[in-house]
Coordinates of C-alpha atoms in Angstrom, one line a residue:
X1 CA 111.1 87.2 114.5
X2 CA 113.1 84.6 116.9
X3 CA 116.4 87.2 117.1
X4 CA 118.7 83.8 117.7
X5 CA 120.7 82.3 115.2
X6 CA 121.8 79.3 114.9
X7 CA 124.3 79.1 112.5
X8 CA 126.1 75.5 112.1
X9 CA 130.1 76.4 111.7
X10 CA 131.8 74.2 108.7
X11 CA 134.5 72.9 111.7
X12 CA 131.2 70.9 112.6
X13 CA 129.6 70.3 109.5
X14 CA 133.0 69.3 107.2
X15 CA 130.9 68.6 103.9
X16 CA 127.9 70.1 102.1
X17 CA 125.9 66.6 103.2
X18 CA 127.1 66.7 106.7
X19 CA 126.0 70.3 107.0
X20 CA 122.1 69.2 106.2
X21 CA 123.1 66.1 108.6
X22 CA 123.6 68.4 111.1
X23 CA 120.5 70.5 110.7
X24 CA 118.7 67.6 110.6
X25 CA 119.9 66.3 114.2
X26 CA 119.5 69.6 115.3
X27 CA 116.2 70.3 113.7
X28 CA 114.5 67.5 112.5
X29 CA 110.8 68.1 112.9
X30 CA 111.0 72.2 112.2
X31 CA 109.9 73.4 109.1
X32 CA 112.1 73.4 105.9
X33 CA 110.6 73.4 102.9
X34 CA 107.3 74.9 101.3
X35 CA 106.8 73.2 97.3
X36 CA 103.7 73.7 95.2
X37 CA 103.1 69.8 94.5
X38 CA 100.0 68.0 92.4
X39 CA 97.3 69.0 92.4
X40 CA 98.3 72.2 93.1
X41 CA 98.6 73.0 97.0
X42 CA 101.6 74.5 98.9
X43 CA 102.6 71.2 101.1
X44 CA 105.2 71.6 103.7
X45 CA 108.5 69.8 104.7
X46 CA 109.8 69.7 107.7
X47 CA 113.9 68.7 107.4
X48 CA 113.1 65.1 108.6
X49 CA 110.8 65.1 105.5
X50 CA 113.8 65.7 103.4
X51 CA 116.2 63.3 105.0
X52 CA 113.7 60.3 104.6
X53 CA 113.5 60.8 100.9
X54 CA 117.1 61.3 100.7
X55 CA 117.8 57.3 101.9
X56 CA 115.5 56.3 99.6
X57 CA 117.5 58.3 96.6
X58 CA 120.8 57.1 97.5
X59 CA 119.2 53.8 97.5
X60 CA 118.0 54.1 94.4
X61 CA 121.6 55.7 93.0
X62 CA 123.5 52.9 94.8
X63 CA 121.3 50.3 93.0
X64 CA 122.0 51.8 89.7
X65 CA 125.5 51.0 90.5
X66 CA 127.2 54.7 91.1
X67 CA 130.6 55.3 92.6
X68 CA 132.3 57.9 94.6
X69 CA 133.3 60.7 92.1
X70 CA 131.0 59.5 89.4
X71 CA 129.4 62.9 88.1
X72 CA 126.0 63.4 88.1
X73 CA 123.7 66.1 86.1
X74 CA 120.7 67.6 87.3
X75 CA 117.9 69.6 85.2
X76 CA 115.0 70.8 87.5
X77 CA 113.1 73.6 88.7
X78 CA 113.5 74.9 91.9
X79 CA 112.0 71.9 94.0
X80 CA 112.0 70.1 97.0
X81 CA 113.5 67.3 94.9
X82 CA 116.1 69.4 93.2
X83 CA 117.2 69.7 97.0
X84 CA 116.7 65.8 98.0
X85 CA 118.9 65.0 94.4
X86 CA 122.0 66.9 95.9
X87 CA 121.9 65.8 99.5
X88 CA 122.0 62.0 97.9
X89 CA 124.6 62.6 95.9
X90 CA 126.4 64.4 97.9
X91 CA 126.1 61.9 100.8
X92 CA 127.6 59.2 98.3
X93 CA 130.6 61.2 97.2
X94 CA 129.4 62.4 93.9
X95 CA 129.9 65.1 92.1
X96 CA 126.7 67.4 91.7
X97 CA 126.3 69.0 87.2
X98 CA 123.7 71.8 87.8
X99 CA 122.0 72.4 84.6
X100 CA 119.3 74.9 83.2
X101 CA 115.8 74.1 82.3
X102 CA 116.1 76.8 79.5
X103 CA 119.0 75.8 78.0
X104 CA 119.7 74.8 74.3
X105 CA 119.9 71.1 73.8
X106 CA 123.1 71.2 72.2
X107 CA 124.6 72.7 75.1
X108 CA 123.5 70.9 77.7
X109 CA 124.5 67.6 75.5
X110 CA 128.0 69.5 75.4
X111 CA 128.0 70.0 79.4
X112 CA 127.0 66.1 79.5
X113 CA 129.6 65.1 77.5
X114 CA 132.4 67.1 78.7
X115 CA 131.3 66.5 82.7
X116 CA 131.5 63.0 81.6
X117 CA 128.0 62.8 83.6
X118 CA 126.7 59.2 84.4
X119 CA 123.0 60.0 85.1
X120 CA 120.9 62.6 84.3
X121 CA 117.1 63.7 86.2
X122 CA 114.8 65.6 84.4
X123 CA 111.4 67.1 85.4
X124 CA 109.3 65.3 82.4
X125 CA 109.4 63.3 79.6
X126 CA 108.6 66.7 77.6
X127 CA 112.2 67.1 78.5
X128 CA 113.8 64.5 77.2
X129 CA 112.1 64.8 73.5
X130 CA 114.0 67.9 72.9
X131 CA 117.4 66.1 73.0
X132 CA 115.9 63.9 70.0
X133 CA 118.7 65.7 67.5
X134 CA 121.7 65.5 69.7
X135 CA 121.5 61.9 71.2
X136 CA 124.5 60.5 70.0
X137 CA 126.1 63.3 72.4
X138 CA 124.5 61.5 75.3
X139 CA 125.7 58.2 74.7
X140 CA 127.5 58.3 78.3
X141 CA 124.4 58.6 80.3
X142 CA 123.4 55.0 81.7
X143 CA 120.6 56.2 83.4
X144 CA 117.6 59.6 82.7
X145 CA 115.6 59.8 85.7
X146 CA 112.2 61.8 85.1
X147 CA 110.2 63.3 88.0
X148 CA 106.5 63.4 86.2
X149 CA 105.4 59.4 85.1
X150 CA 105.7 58.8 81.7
X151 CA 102.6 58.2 79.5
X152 CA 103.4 55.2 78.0
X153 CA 106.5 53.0 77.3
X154 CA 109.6 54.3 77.8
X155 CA 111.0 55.9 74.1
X156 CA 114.7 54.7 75.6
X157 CA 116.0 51.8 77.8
X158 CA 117.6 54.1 80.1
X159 CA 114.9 56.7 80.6
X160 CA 112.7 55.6 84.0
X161 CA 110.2 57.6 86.3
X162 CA 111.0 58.0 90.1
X163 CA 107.8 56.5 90.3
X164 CA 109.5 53.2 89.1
X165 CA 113.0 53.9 90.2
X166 CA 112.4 54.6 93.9
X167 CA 112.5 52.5 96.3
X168 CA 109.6 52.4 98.6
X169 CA 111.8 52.4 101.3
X170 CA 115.4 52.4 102.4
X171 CA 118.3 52.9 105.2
X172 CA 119.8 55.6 107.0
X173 CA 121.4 58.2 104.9
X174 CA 124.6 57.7 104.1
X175 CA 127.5 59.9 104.3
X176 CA 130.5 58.6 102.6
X177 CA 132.9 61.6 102.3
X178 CA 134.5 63.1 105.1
X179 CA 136.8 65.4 103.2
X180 CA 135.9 69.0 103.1
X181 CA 138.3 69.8 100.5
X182 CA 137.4 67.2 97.7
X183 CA 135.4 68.3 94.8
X184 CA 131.7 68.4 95.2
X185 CA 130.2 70.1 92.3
X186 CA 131.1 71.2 88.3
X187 CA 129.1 74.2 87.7
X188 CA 129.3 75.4 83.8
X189 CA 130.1 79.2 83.2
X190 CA 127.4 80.5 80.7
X191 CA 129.6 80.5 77.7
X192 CA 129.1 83.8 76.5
X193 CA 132.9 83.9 75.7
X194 CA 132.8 80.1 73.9
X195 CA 132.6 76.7 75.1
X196 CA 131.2 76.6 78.8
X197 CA 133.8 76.0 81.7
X198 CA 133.1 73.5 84.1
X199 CA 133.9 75.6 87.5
X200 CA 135.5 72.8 90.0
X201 CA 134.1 73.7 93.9
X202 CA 134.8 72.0 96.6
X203 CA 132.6 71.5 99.8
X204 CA 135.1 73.7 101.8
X205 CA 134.6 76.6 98.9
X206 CA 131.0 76.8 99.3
X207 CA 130.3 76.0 103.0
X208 CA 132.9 78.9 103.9
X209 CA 131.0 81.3 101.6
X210 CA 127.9 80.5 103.3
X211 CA 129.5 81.0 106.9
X212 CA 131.2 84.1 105.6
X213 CA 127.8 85.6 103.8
X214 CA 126.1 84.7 107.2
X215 CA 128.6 87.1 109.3
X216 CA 127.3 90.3 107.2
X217 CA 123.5 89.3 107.0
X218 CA 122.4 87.8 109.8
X219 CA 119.5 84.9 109.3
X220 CA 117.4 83.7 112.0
X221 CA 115.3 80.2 111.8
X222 CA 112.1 82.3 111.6
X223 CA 113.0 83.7 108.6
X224 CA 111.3 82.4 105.4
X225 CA 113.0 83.0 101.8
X226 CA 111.0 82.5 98.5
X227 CA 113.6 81.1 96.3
X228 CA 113.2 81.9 92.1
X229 CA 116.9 82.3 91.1
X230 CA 117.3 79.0 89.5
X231 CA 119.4 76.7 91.8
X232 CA 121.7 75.9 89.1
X233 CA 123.2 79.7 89.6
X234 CA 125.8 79.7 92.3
X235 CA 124.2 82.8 94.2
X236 CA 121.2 81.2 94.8
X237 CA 122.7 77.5 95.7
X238 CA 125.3 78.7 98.1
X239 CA 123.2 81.7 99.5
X240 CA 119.9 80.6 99.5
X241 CA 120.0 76.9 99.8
X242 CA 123.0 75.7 101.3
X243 CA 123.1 79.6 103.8
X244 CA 119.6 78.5 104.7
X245 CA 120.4 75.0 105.9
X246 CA 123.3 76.4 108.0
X247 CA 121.3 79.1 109.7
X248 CA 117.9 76.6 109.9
X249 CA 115.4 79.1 108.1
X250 CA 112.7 78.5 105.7
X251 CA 112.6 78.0 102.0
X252 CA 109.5 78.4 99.5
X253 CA 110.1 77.6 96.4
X254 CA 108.2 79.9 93.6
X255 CA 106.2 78.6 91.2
X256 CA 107.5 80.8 88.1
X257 CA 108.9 83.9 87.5
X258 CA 105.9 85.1 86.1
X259 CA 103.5 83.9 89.0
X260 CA 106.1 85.5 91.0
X261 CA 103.6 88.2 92.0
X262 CA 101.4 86.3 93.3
X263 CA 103.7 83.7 95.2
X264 CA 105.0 87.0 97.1
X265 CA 101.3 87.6 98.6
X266 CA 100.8 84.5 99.2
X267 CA 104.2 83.3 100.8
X268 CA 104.8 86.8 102.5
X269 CA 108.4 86.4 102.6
X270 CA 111.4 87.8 104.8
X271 CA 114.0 87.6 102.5
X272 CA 114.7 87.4 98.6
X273 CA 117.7 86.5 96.4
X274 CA 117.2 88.2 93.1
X275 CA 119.2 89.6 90.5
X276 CA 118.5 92.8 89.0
X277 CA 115.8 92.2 86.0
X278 CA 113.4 91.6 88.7
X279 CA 113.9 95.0 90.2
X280 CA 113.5 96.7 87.0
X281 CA 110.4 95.1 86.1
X282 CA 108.4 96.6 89.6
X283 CA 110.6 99.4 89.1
X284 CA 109.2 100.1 85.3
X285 CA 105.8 98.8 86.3
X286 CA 105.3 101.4 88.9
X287 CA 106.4 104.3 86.7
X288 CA 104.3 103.2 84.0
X289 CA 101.2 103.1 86.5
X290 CA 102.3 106.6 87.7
X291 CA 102.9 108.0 84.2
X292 CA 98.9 106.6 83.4
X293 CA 97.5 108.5 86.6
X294 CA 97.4 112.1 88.4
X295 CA 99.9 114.4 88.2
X296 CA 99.2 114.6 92.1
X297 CA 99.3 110.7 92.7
X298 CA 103.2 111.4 90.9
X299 CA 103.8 113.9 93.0
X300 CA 102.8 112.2 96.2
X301 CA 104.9 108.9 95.1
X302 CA 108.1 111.1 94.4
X303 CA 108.2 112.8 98.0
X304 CA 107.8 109.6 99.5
X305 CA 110.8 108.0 97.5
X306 CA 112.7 111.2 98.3
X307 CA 112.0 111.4 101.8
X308 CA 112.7 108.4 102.8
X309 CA 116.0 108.2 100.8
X310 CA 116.7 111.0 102.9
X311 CA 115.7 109.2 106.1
X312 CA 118.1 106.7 105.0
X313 CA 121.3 108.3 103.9
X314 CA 120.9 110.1 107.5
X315 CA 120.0 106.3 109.2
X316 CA 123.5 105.2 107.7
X317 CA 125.2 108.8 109.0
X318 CA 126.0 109.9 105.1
X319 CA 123.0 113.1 105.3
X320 CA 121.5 115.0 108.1
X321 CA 118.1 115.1 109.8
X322 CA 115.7 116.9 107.9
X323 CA 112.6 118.7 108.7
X324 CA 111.1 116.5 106.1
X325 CA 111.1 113.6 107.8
X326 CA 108.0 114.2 110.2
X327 CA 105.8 113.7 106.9
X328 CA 107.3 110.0 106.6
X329 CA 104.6 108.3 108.5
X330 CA 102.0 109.7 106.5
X331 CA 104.0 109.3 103.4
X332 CA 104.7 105.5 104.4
X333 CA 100.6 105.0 104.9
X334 CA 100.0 106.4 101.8
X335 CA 102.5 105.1 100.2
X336 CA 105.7 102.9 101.1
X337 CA 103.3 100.4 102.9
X338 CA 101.2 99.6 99.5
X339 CA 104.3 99.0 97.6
X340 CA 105.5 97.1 100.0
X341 CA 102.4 95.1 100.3
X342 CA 103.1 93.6 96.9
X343 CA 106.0 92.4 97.8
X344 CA 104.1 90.5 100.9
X345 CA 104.6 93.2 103.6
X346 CA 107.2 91.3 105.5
X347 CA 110.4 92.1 103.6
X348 CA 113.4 92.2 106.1
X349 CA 116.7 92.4 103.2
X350 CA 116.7 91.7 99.4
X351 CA 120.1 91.1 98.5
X352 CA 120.9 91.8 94.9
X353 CA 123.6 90.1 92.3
X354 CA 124.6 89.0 89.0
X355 CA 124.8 92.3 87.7
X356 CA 124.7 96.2 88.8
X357 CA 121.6 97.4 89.7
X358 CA 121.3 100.9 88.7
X359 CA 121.6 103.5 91.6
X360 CA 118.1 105.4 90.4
X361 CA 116.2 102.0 91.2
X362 CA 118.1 100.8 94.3
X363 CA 117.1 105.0 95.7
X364 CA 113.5 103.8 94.9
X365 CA 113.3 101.0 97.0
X366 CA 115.3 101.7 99.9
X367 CA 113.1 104.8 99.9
X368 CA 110.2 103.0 99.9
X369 CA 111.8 101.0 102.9
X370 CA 113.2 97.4 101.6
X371 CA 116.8 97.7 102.2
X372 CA 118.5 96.1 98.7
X373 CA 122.4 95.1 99.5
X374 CA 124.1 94.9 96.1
X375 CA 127.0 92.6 96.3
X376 CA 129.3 91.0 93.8
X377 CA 131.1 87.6 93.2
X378 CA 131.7 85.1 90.5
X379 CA 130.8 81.3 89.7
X380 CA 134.6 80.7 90.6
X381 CA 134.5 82.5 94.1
X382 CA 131.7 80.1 94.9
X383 CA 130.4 82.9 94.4
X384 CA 130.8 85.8 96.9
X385 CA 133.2 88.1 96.8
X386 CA 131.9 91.3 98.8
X387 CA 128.8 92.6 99.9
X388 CA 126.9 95.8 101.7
X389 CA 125.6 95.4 104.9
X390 CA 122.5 96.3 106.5
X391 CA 124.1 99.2 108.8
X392 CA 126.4 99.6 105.8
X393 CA 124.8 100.1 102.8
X394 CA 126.3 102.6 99.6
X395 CA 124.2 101.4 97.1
X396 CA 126.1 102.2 94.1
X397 CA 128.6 100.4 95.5
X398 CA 129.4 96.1 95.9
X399 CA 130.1 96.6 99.4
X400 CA 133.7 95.5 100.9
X401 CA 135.3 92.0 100.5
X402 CA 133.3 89.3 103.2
X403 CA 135.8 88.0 106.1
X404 CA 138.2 86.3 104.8
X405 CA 138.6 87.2 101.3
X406 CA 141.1 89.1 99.9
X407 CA 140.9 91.8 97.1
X408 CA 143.7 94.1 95.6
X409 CA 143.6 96.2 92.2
X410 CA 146.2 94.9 89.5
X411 CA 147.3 95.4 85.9
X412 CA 144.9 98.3 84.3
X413 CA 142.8 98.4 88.2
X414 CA 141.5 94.5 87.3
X415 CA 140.3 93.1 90.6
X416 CA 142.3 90.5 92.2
X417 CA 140.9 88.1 94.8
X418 CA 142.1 85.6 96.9
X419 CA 140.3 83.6 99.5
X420 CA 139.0 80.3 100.6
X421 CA 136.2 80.6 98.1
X422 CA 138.5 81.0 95.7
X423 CA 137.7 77.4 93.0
X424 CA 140.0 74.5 92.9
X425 CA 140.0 75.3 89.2
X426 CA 138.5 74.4 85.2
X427 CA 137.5 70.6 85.0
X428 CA 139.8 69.5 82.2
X429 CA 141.2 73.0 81.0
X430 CA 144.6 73.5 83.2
X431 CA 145.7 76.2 80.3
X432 CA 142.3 78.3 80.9
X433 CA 142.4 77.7 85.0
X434 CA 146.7 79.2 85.0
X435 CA 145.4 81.6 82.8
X436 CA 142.7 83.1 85.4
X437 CA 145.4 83.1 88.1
X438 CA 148.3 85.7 88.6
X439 CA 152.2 84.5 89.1
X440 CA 151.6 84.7 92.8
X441 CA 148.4 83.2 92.5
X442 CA 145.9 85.9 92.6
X443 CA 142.3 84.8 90.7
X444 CA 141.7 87.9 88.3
X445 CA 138.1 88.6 87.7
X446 CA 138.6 90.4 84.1
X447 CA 136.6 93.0 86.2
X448 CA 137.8 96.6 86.5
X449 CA 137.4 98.3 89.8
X450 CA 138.2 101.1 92.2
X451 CA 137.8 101.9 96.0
X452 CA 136.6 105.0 97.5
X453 CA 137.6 106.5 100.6
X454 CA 135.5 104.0 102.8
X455 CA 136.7 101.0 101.6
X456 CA 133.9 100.0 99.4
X457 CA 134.0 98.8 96.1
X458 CA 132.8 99.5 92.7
X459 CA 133.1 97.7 89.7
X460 CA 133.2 100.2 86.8
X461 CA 133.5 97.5 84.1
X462 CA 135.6 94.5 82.1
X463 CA 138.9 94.8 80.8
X464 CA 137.5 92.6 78.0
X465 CA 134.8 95.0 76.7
X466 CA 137.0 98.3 76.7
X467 CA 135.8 100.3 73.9
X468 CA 138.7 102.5 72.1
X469 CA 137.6 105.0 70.7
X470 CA 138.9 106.8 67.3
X471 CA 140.7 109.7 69.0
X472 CA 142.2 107.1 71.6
X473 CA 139.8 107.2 74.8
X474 CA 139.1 104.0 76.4
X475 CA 134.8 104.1 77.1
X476 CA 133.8 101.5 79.3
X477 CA 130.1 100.7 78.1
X478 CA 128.5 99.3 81.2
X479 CA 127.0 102.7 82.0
X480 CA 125.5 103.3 79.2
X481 CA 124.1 100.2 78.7
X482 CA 122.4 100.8 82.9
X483 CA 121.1 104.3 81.4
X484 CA 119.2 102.9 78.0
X485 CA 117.9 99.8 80.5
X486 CA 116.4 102.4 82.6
X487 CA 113.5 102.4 79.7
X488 CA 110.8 99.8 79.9
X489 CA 111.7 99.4 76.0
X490 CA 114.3 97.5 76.4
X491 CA 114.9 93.9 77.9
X492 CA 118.4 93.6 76.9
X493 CA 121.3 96.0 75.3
X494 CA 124.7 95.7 74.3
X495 CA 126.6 99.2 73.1
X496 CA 129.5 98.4 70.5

């Protein structure tokens, strides 16, 4: 591992485009990208790659007649192109729709709609049947790009292939906006609570997170991420693809989640992005394996987990040295290293988000050796809030606030933030956007919280899902739903 960074500051990069600009001047024949294209090989890109097939995108966008601010929606997998898409539209001042490949039609028409979007890309004409029922919802689009050809003539006027579309070749990239603080992308809240919010960021909100992330985990440019988080979650855009470009790592991009196995042996990664489901699933796989075996093979699996939690509760100055610890390096041969073969043997820092990650499976593999920082943020902190850090790490915990963000307890211990991060607000909804923000202007994360003696944080659960209780008590349920998800029964719970 190269232990130099080299971290581009957002004084020099100004915008989101001008960042991968700068990585590109700076970096232009290094390795970037790794994508598993037809016919199924891993072919590399370097970031010149990418910034060649960016000109030919915003050629293809400028021909089509797009102006500054015109909103755009994307629906990919994790790709090489899903990464050339935003650097083009970016570079021409638009404004970036991220939308999921697994998401309802009538949402996604909804998003559309509401966005206002102007074009759409899609990865196949597959795709673009299921929107068959709701079509009169997408009577804005003037253009459907689709990755994979189509098999015969197009069903609609406005849906083309990038085969056709492209042009074969095309200018220098073009970078149109110089303005750090103009809006850059409308990401759409899941809408669990109702309609979906369109989250307005800016490419000041996003390019400071990065910078800030960067300053509690350092990245070097030998370090290679395998990237499975779809892209249209804010963790893994701002943390894993836009913190990547400014530190000049690698990216792979994962195949699936269930090949996800098999692209960690293969790709052998440094770092992952993940959110907690994945953890569980090794975490219920291995007991099950364990509860199928020896008693002794338990036995030996458990003192390696248990020594090396040890080892590193005393590493981080929270437990003493232990007379224990001289078995860990038969207990990691035996042990530790084979787990941590499956997960490619080279595993550096998983960080962990989107949800708490319970403390029994964190204690697992930390003990087994792959430190997992838990950290915490929201789509309309851009998204990160706080964080643990390497030499800092209380698992149970989100860590403490990243520099420059602000956090205070309010009204019933809600957490308050303020910061740079912070969004410029709801596309279209200024009732719901004063609504998340305090008189003096506070963003209030309907999360309830406390602080231990440290300074670290914990988030023990939302002021909107309070249960009350018969003889008064006020239950948060967020623990009990961790404890039931600790069985390999259950995907999903929800305790009313």
């Amino acid at each position: 591992m190269t232990q130099k960074m080299d971290v581009i500051a957002p004084e020099i990069a100004k915008t989101l485009d001008g960042l991968f600009q700068e990585r590109v001047r700076r970096s232009a024949a290094a390795l970037a990208y790794k994508n598993f294209d037809e016919p199924g090989v891993w072919k590399d890109y370097t970031w010149g790659d990418v910034d060649r097939l960016v000109s030919r995108w915003q050629a293809g966008l400028e021909a089509d007649g797009l102006q500054p601010g015109d909103r755009v929606a994307i629906m990919l997998r994790n790709s090489v192109n899903w990464v050339v898409f935003d650097q083009a539209a970016m570079g021409l001042d638009l404004v970036t729709v991220p939308l999921y490949t697994s998401d309802r039609a009538d949402n996604i028409a909804y998003i559309v709609r509401d966005s206002g979007a102007r074009l759409m890309v899609i990865e196949s004409p597959d795709q673009w049947e299921l929107f068959a029922e709701v079509l009169d919802q997408l009577a804005g689009l003037k253009r459907v790009l689709c990755i994979k050809p189509l098999s015969g003539p197009s069903p609609d006027p406005r849906l083309k292939s990038i085969v056709d579309w492209l042009p074969k070749t095309a200018g220098a990239v073009r970078h149109v906006n110089q303005d750090g603080a103009k809006l850059t992308s409308i990401i759409y809240t899941s809408g669990t609570t109702g309609r979906p919010k369109g989250v307005m960021l800016s490419h000041r909100n996003m390019l400071g997170n990065c910078f800030a992330t960067l300053q509690c985990l350092a990245i070097y440019p030998d370090d290679l991420l395998l990237s499975f988080l779809p892209l249209s979650h804010t963790l893994e855009r701002t943390c894993g693809y836009y913190g990547i470009v400014m530190c000049g790592a690698q990216t792979a991009f994962a195949r699936s989640v269930p090949q996800l196995a098999e692209d960690l042996q293969s790709i052998r990664p440094t770092l992952l992005i993940s959110v907690p489901r994945i953890y569980e699933r090794v975490y219920g796989a291995i007991k099950q394996k364990l509860a199928e075996g020896p008693a002794a093979r338990r036995k030996l699996f458990e003192a390696a987990v248990a020594v090396g939690w040890a080892r590193f509760q005393h590493q981080q100055g929270r437990g003493p040295w232990k007379p224990g610890f001289l078995l860990w390096p038969v207990l990691k041969k035996l042990v530790a290293s084979k787990v941590m073969a499956r997960l490619g043997g080279r595993l550096r820092a998983a960080t962990c988000g989107g949800a708490a990650l319970s403390p029994e499976i964190a204690q697992l593999f930390i003990g087994l050796g792959l430190p997992v920082i838990q950290g915490y943020g929201l789509t309309e902190t851009s998204p990160v809030v706080s964080t643990n850090r390497i030499e800092d790490n209380v698992p149970a915990s989100i860590g403490k606030p990243i520099p420059g963000v602000q956090v205070k307890l309010g009204d019933r211990d809600a957490l308050l933030v303020k910061g740079p991060n912070v969004m410029l607000g709801y596309w279209n909804l200024a009732d719901a956007t004063k609504a998340m923000f305090t008189a003096d202007g506070w963003l209030n994360t309907g999360d309830i919280a406390r602080f231990d003696e440290t300074g670290h944080l914990y988030i023990t659960g939302r002021l909107k899902e309070i249960i009350v209780m018969s003889n008064g008590e006020k239950v948060p349920p967020a623990d009990m739903e961790a404890a039931i998800l600790r069985d390999s029964l259950f995907e999903q719970v929800l305790v009313l």
